[in-house]
Coordinates of C-alpha atoms in Angstrom, one line a residue:
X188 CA 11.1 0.7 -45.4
X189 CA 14.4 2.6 -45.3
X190 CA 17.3 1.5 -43.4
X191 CA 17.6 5.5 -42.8
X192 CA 14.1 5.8 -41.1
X193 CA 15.7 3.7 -38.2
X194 CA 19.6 4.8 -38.4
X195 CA 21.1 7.4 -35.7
X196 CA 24.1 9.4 -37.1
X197 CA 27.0 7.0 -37.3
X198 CA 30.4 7.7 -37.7
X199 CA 31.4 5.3 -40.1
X200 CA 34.9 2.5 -40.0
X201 CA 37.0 3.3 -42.7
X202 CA 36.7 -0.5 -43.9
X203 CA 35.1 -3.2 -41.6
X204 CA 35.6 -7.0 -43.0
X205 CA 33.6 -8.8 -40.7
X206 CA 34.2 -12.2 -43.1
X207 CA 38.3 -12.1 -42.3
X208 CA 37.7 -14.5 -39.3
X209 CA 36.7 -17.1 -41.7
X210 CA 38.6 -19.4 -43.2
X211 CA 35.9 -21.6 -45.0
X212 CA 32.4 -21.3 -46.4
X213 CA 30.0 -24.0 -47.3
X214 CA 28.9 -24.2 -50.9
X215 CA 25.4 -25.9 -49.5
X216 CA 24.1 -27.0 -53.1
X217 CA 24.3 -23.8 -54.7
X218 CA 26.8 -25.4 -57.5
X219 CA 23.9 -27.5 -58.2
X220 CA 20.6 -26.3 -57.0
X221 CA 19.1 -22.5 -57.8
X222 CA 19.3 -22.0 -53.9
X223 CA 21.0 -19.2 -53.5
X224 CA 18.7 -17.1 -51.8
X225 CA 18.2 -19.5 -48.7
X226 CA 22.3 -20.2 -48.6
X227 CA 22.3 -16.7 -48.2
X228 CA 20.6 -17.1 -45.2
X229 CA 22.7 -20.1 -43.9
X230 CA 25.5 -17.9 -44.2
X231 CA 23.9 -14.9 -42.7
X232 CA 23.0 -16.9 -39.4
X233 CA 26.4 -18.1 -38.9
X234 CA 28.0 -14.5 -39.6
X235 CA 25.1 -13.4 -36.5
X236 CA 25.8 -16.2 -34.5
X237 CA 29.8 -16.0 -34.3
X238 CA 30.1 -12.7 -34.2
X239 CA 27.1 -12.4 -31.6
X240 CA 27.0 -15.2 -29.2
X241 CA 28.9 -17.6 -27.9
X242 CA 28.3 -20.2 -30.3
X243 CA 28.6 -20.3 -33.7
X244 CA 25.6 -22.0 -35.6
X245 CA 25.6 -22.5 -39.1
X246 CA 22.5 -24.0 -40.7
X247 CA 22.8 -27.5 -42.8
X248 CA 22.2 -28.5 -45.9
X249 CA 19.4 -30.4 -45.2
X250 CA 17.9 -27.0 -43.6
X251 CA 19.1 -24.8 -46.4
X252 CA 16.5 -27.5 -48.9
X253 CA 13.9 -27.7 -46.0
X254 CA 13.8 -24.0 -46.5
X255 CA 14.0 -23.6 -49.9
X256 CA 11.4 -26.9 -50.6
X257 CA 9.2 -24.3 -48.4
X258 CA 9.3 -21.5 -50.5
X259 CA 9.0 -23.5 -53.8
X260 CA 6.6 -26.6 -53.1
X261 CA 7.2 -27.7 -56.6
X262 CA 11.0 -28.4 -56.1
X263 CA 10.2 -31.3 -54.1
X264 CA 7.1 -33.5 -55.0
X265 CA 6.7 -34.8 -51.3
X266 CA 5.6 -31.3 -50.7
X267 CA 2.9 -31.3 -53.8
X268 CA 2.0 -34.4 -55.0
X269 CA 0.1 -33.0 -57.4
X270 CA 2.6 -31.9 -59.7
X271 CA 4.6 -35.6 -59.9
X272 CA 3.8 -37.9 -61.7
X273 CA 6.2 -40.8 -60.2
X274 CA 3.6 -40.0 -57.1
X275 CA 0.3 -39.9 -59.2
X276 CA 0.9 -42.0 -62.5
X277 CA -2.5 -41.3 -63.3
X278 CA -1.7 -37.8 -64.3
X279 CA 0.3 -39.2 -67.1
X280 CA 0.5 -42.5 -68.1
X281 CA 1.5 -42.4 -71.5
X282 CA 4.8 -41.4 -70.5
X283 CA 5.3 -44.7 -67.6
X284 CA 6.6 -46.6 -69.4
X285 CA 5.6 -49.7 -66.2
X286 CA 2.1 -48.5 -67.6
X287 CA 2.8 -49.3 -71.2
X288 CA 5.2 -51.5 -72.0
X289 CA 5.4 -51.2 -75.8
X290 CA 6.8 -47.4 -75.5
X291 CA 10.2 -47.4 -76.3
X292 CA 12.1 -43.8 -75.4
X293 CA 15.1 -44.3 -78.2
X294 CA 12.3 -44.8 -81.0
X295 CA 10.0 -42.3 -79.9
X296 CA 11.1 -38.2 -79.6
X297 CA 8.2 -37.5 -77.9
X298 CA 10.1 -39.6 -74.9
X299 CA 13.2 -38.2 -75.0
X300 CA 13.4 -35.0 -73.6
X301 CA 16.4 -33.9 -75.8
X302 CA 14.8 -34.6 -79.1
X303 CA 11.6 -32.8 -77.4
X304 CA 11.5 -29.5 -76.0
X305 CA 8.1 -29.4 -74.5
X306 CA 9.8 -32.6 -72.4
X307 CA 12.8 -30.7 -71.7
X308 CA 13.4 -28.4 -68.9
X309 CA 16.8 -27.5 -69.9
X310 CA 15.1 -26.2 -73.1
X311 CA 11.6 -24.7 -71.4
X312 CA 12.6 -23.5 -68.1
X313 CA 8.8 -23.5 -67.6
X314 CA 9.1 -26.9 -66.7
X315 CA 11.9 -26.8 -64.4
X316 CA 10.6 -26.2 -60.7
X317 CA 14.5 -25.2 -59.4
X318 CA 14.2 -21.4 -60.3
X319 CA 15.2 -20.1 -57.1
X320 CA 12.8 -17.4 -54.7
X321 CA 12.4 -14.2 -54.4
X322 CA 14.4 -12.6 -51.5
X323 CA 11.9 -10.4 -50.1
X324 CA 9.4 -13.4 -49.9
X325 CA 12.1 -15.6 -48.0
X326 CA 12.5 -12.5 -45.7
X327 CA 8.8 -12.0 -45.0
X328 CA 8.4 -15.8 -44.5
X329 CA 11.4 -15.6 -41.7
X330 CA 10.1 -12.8 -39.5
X331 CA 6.4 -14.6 -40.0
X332 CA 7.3 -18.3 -39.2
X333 CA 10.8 -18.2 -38.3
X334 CA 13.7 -21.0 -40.4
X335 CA 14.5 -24.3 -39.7
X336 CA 17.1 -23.3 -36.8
X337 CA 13.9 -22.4 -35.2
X338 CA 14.9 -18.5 -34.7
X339 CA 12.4 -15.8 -36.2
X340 CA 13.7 -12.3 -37.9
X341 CA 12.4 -9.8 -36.1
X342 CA 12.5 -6.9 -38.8
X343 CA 13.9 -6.8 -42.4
X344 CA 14.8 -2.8 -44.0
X345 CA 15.5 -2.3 -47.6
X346 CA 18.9 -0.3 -48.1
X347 CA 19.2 2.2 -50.8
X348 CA 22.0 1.5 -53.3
X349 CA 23.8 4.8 -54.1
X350 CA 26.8 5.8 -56.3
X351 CA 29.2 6.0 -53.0
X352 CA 27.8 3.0 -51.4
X353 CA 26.8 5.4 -48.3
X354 CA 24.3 3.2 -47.0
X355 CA 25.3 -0.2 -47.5
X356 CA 28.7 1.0 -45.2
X357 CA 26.5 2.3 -43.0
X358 CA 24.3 -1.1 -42.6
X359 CA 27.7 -3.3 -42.5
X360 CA 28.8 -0.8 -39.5
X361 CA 25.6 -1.2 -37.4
X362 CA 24.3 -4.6 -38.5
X363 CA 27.3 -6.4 -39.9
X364 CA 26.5 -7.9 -43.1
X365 CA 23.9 -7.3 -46.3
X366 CA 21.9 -9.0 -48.3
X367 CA 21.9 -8.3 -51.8
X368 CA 20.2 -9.4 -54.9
X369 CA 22.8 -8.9 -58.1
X370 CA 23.0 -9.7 -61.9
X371 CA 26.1 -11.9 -62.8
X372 CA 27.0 -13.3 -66.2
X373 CA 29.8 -16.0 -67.2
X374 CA 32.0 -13.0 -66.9
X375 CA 31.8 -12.9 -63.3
X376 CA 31.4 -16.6 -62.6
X377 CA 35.2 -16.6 -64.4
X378 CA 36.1 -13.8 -62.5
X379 CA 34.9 -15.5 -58.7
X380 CA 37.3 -18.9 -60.4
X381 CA 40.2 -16.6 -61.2
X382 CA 39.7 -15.4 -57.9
X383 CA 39.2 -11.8 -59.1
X384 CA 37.0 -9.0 -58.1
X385 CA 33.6 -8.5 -60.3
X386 CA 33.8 -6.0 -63.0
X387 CA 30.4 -4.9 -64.7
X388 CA 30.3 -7.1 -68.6
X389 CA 32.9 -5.6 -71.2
X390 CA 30.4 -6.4 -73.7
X391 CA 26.9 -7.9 -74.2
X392 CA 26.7 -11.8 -73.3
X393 CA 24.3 -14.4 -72.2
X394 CA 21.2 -12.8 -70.2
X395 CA 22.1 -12.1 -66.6
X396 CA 20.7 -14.4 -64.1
X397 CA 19.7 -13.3 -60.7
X398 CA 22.1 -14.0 -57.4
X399 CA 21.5 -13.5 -53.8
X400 CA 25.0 -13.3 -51.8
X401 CA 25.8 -11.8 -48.6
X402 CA 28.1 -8.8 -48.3
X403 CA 30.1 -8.9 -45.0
X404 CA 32.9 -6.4 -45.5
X405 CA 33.7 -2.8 -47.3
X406 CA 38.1 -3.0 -47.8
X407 CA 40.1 -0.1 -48.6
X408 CA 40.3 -0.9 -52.2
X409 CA 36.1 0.2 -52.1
X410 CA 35.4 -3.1 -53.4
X411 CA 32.3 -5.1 -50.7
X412 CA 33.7 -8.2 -50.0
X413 CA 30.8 -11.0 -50.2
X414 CA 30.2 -14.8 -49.6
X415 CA 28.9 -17.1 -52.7
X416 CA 29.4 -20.3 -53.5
X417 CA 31.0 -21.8 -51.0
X418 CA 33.9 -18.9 -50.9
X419 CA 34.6 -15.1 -50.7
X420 CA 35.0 -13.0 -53.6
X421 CA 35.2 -8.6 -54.1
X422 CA 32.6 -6.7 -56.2
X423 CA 34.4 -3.9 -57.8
X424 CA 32.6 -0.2 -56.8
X425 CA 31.8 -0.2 -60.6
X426 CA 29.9 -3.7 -60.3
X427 CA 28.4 -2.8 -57.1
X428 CA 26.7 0.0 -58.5
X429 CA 25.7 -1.0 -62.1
X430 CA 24.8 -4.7 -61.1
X431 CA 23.1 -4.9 -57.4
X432 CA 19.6 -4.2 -57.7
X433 CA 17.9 -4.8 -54.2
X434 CA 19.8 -4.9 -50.7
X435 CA 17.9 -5.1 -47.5
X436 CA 19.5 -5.5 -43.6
X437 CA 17.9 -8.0 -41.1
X438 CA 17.6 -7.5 -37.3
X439 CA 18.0 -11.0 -35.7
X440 CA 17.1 -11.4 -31.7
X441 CA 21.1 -11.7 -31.3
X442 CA 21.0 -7.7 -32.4
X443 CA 19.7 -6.9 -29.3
X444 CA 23.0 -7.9 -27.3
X445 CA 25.0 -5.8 -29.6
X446 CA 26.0 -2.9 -28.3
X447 CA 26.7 -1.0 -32.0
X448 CA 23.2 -1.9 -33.3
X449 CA 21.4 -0.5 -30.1
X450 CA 23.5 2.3 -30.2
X451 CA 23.1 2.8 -34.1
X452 CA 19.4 2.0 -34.0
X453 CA 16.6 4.1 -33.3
X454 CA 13.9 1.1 -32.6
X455 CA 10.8 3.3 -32.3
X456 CA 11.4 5.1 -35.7
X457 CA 12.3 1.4 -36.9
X458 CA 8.6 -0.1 -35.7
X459 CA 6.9 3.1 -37.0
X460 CA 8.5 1.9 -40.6
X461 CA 8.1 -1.7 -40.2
X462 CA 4.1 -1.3 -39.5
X463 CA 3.8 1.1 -42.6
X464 CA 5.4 -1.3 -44.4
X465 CA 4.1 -4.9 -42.9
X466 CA 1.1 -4.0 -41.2
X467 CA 2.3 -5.6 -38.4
X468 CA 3.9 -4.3 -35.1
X469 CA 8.1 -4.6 -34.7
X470 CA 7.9 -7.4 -31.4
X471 CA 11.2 -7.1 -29.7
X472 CA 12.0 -10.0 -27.3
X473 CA 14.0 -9.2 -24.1
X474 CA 17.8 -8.6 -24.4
X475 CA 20.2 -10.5 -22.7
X476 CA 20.5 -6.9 -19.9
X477 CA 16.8 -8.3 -19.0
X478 CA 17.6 -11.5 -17.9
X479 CA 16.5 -12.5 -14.7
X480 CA 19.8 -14.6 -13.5
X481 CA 17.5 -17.1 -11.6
X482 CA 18.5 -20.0 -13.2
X483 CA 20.4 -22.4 -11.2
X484 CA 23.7 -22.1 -11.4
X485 CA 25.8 -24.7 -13.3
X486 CA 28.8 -26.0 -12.3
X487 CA 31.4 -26.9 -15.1
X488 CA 35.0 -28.2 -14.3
X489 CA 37.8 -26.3 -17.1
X490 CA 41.1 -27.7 -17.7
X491 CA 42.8 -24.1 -16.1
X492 CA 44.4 -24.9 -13.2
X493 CA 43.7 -22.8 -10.0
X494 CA 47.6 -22.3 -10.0
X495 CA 48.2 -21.3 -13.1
X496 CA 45.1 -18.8 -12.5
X497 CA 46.7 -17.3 -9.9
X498 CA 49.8 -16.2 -12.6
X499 CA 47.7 -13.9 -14.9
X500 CA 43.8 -12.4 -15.5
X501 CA 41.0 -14.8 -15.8
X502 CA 38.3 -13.2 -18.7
X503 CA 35.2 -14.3 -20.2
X504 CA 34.6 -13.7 -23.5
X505 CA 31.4 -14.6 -25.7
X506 CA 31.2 -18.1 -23.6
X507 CA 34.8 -18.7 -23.6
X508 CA 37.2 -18.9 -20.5
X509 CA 40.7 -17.0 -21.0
X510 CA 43.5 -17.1 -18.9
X511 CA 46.0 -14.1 -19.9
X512 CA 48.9 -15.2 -18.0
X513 CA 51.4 -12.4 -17.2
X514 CA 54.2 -14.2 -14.4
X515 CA 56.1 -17.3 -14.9
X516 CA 55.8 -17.9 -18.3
X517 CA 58.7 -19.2 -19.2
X518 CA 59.6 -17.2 -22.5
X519 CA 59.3 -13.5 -20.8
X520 CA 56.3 -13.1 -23.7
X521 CA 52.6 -13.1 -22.4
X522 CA 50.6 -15.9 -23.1
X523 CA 47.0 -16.9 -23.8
X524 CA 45.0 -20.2 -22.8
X525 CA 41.5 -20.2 -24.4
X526 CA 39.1 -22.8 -23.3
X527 CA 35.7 -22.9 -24.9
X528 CA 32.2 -22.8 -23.3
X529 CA 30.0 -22.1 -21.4
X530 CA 28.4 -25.4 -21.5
X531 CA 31.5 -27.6 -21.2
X532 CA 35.5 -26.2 -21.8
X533 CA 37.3 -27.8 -23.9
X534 CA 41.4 -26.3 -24.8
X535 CA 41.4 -24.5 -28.2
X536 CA 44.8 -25.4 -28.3
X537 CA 47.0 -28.1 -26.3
X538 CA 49.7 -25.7 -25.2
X539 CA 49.5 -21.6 -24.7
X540 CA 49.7 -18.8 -28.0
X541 CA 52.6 -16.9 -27.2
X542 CA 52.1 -13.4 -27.9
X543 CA 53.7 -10.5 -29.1
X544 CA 53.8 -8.7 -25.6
X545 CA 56.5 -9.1 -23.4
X546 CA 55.4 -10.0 -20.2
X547 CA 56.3 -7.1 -17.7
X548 CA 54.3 -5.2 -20.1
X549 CA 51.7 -6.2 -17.0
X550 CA 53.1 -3.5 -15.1
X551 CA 52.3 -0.7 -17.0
X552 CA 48.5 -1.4 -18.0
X553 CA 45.6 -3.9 -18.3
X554 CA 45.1 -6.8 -21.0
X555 CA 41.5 -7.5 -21.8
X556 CA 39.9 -9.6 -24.7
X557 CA 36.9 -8.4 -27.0
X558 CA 35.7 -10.3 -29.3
X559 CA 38.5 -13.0 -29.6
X560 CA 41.2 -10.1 -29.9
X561 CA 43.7 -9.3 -27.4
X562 CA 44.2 -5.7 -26.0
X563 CA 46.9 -4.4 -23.9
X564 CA 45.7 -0.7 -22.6
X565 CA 48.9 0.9 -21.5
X566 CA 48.0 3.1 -18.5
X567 CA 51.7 4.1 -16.9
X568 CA 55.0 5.4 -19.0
X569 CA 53.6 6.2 -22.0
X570 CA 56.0 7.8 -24.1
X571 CA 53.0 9.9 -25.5
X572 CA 51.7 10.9 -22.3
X573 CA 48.2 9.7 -22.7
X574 CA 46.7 6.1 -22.4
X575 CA 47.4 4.0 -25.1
X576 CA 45.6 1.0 -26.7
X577 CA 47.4 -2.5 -28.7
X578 CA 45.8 -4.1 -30.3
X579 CA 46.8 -8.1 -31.4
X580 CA 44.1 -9.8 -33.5
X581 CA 43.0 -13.6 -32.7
X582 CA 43.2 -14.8 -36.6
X583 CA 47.1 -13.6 -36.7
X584 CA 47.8 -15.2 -33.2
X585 CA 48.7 -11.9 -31.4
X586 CA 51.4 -11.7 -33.0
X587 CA 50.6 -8.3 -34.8
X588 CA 49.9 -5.1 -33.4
X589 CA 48.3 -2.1 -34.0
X590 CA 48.6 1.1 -31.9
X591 CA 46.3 3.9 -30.7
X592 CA 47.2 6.8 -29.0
X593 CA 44.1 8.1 -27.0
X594 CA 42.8 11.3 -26.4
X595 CA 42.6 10.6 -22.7
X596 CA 45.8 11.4 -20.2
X597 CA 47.9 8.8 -18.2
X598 CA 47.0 10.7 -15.1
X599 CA 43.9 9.8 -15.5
X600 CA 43.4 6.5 -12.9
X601 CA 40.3 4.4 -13.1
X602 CA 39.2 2.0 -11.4
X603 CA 38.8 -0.4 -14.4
X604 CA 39.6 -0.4 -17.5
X605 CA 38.4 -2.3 -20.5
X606 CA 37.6 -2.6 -24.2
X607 CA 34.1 -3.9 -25.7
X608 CA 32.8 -4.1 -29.1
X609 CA 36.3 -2.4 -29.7
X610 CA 35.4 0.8 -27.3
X611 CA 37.8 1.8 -25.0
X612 CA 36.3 2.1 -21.5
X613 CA 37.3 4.3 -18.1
X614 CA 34.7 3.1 -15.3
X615 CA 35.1 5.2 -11.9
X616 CA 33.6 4.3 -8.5
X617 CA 31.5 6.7 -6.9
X618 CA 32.9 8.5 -3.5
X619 CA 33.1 11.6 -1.9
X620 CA 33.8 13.5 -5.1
X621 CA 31.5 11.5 -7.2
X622 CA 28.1 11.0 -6.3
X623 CA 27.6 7.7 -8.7
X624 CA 29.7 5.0 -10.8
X625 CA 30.8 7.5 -13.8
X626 CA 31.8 5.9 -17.6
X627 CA 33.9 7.1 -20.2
X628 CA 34.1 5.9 -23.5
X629 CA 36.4 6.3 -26.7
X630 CA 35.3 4.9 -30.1
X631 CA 37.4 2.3 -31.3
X632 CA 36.1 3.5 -34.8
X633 CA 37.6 6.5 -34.2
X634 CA 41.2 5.9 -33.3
X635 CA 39.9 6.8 -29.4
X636 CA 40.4 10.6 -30.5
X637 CA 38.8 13.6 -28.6
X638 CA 35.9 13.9 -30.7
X639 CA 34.9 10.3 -30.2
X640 CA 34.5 10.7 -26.2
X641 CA 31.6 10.4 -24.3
X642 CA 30.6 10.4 -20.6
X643 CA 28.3 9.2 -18.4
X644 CA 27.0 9.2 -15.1
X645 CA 25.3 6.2 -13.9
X646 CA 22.6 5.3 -11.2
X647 CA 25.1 2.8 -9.6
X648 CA 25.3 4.8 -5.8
X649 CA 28.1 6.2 -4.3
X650 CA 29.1 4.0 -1.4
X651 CA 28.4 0.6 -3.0
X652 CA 30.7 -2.0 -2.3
X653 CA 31.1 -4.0 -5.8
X654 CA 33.0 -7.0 -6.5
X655 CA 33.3 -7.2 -10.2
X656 CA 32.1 -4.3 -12.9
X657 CA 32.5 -4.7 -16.5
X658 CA 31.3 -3.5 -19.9
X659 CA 29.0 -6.0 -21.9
X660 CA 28.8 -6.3 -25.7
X661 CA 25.7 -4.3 -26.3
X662 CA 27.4 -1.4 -24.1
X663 CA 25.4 -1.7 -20.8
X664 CA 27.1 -1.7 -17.3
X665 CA 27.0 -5.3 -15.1
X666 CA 28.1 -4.5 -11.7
X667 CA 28.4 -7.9 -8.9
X668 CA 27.3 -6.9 -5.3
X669 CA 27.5 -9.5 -2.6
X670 CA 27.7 -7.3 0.6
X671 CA 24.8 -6.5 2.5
X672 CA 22.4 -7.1 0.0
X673 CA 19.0 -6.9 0.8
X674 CA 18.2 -10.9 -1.3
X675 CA 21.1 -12.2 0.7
X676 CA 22.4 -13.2 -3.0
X677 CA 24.8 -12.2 -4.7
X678 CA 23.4 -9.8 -7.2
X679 CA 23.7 -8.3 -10.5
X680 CA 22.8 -4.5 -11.5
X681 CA 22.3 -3.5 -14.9
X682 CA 22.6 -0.1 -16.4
X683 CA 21.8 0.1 -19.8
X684 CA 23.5 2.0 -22.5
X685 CA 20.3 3.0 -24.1
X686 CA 19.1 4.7 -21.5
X687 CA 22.5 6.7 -20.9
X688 CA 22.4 4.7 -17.5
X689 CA 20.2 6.6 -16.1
X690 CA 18.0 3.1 -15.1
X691 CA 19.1 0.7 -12.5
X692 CA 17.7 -3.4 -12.7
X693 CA 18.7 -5.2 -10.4
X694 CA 18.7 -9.1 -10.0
X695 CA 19.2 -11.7 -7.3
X696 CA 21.1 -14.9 -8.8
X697 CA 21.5 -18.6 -7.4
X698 CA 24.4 -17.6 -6.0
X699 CA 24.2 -16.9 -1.9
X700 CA 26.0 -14.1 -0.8
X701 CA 29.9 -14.8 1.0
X702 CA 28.9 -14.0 4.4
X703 CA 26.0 -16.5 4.0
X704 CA 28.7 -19.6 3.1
X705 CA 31.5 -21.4 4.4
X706 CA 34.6 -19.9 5.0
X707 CA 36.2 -22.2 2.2
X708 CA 33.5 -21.5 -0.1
X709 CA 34.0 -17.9 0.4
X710 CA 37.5 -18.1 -0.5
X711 CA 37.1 -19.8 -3.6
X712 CA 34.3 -17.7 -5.1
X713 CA 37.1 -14.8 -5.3
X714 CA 36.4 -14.1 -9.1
X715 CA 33.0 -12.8 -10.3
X716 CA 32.9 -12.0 -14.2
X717 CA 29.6 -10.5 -15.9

């Protein structure tokens, strides 16, 4: 199966580096053990999980051998008894010595492995059981039985390799990392110690020995940036082409929520492929937009004061509780307080990251997080004359920015604006001149320029009175309603972005509707964030 049988047109980001976030990798026994293929995987999850969810969750060691022990039985005797002796002397007991106390390994070759090849793995790799899996096989075990994390692939794609790299940039862009099976030499492994990109051999050395590593970035230079033992290293275009010889994508449950991938993704082409390919049907599970928001709802105390609330924009972002405070700072800069959850918060830092942004910057637009990164969409005196996006990355602690002009005016007034999966969103209530909620949307991939505009008009009603509305990471619209529902609840719609919003869900939470509570209770629920 082709990733192309499943791919929409995509316009393509110059040079994503999904791997710049992280500062450290874990080597998990790959500088001892031929386990490269299931690291990959380790390192695969936690790419998915960070970028994805709300918490990161990066596989062990102990699950990176459970896997690997799985897929090669004779790596570890407890799995195959059969094939060790120390388990079954019986199978040879004319090399124990406890059997046979007259054998004597220094007088006799045909004990000592290194005068005796046929004893010798390192000299008859027939004998040693550490020779790695095959990648496919690892793949077709994960969407069958799932890995030790206990989460099951839902699809795997093979991705052509070309001469200009077309498709693995367009399978970074939609599903944010590759797998990729490659030839290195000692060539290479001097070039990852030198820290210097992989070039393809100068001249004719040792045979080549199979690698699996994950590619997680495409940099200006051309060169795929990749994660291998323990660290990040660059394959040269050159390399890339010459040495790779099998890359495949694979869609995760956490996909689902991302608002690229669904966009970038045509899932009934995709299952058509996957059956041709597996026999088997593509099961998707529900995405998070199909939730039922029944649960009880959880009450969890965060270190933000409600005063110091009150002096800037409470957000949630992947889990995590900002507080982007805009008035009595105390240095004239905007500053962030980031306190991790949702099960418990928890201060990333003691004190606040001052920013870049000077504080009566407030005045003139919106701040908003995505993913991690702080955005300040300038809405009012704009020396350009249209709307304007900053942007300050989290890994450089807002203190650089980038600038986009847009292609929309500053005249333009909507009623919220905000950025997801780096998107630029208008959202405008329905009245008398518009008969529903109505979206625009400018690519982040595309500089926000004209051609990257689209619009929508959604099956949220004219009329409805809504308390909170916002843009999730998969692209579909959350809208809170507490007044006059028909539940009595406070309830959630969902439009999804797949379905151009045409659809309306909608769900009753825990949560009793204001005029149902307390006067005091009704004042403090004043902030609902989807």
């Amino acid at each position: 199966m082709s990733i192309q049988a499943g791919v929409e047109p995509l316009v393509l980001p110059p040079a994503p580096d999904y791997l710049a976030p992280f500062k450290k990798w874990k080597k998990l026994g790959n500088d001892r053990y031929g386990d490269c293929v299931p690291v990959t995987w380790a390192n695969m999850r936690r790419l998915v999980t960070s970028k994805l969810t709300s918490c990161e969750a990066y596989p062990s060691m102990h699950q990176v051998m459970e896997l690997y022990n799985i897929l090669n039985p004779s790596l570890n005797p407890s799995l195959n008894p059969s094939l060790n002796p120390s388990l079954n002397p019986s199978l040879n007991p004319s090399l124990n010595p406890s059997l046979n106390p007259s054998l004597n390994p220094s007088l006799n070759p045909s004990l000592n492995p290194s005068l005796n090849p046929s004893l010798n793995p390192s000299l008859n790799p027939s004998l040693n059981p550490d020779q790695g899996v095959a990648i496919q096989s690892l793949l077709e075990h994960l969407v069958r039985n799932g890995g030790p994390d206990g989460v099951r692939a839902i699809a795997f794609a093979k991705v052509k390799i070309t001469d200009n790299l077309e498709e693995i940039r367009m399978a970074l862009a939609i599903f944010g990392s590759v797998w990729v099976g490659l030839k290195v030499n000692k060539q290479n492994r001097d070039e990852f110690d030198y820290r210097q990109p992989w070039t393809p051999p100068i001249k004719k050395q040792e045979t080549p020995e199979g690698h699996s590593v994950l590619v997680g970035g495409y940099l200006d230079n051309s060169n795929l940036k990749i994660v291998t033992w323990g660290d990040t290293a660059q394959l040269t275009k050159a390399f890339a082409v010459s040495r790779m010889y099998e890359a495949w994508v694979v869609i995760w449950p956490e996909h689902l929520g991302s608002r690229r991938f669904m966009k970038g993704v045509n899932l009934n082409r995709l299952g058509s492929e996957f059956k041709t390919l597996t026999a088997s049907s593509l099961a998707l599970p529900e995405t998070a937009s199909q939730a039922a928001y029944s649960t009880p709802s959880v009450l969890a105390i965060t270190p933000i004061s409600k005063e110091n609330a009150l002096k800037g924009t409470l957000l949630v972002d992947n889990g995590d509780l900002y507080l982007i405070r805009t008035t009595e700072t105390g240095n004239d800069f905007v500053e962030i307080t980031r306190a991790f959850g949702p099960a418990y918060y928890e201060l990333e830092y003691e004190k606040p990251t001052v920013t870049v942004f000077k504080s009566k910057l407030a005045d003139q637009g919106v701040f908003t997080i995505d993913n991690d990164d702080l955005y300040f969409i300038k809405t009012k005196g704009t020396s350009s004359g249209f709307i304007e996006v900053y942007f300050a990355p989290h890994e450089q602690f807002f203190k650089v920015i980038e600038r986009y002009v847009t292609a929309f005016k500053d005249s333009m007034t909507a009623d919220r604006y905000t950025v997801s999966g780096g998107d630029l969103y208008l959202i405008f209530k329905g009245n008398q001149h518009r008969e529903s909620l109505q979206i625009y949307c400018a690519r982040g991939n595309a500089n926000y320029l004209a051609g990257s505009i689209t619009y929508q008009s959604t099956a949220v009603p004219s009329g409805t009175a809504l308390d909170s509305m916002n843009i999730g990471s998969n692209g579909d619209l959350y809208v809170v309603t507490s007044a006059g529902t028909e539940s009595k609840r406070v309830e959630v719609w969902v439009a999804q972005a797949r379905d151009n919003y045409a659809s309306l869900s909608r769900y009753a939470t825990d949560f009793e509707a204001p005029q149902q509570v307390s006067a005091a209770q009704a004042t403090a629920a004043t902030t609902w964030i989807v």
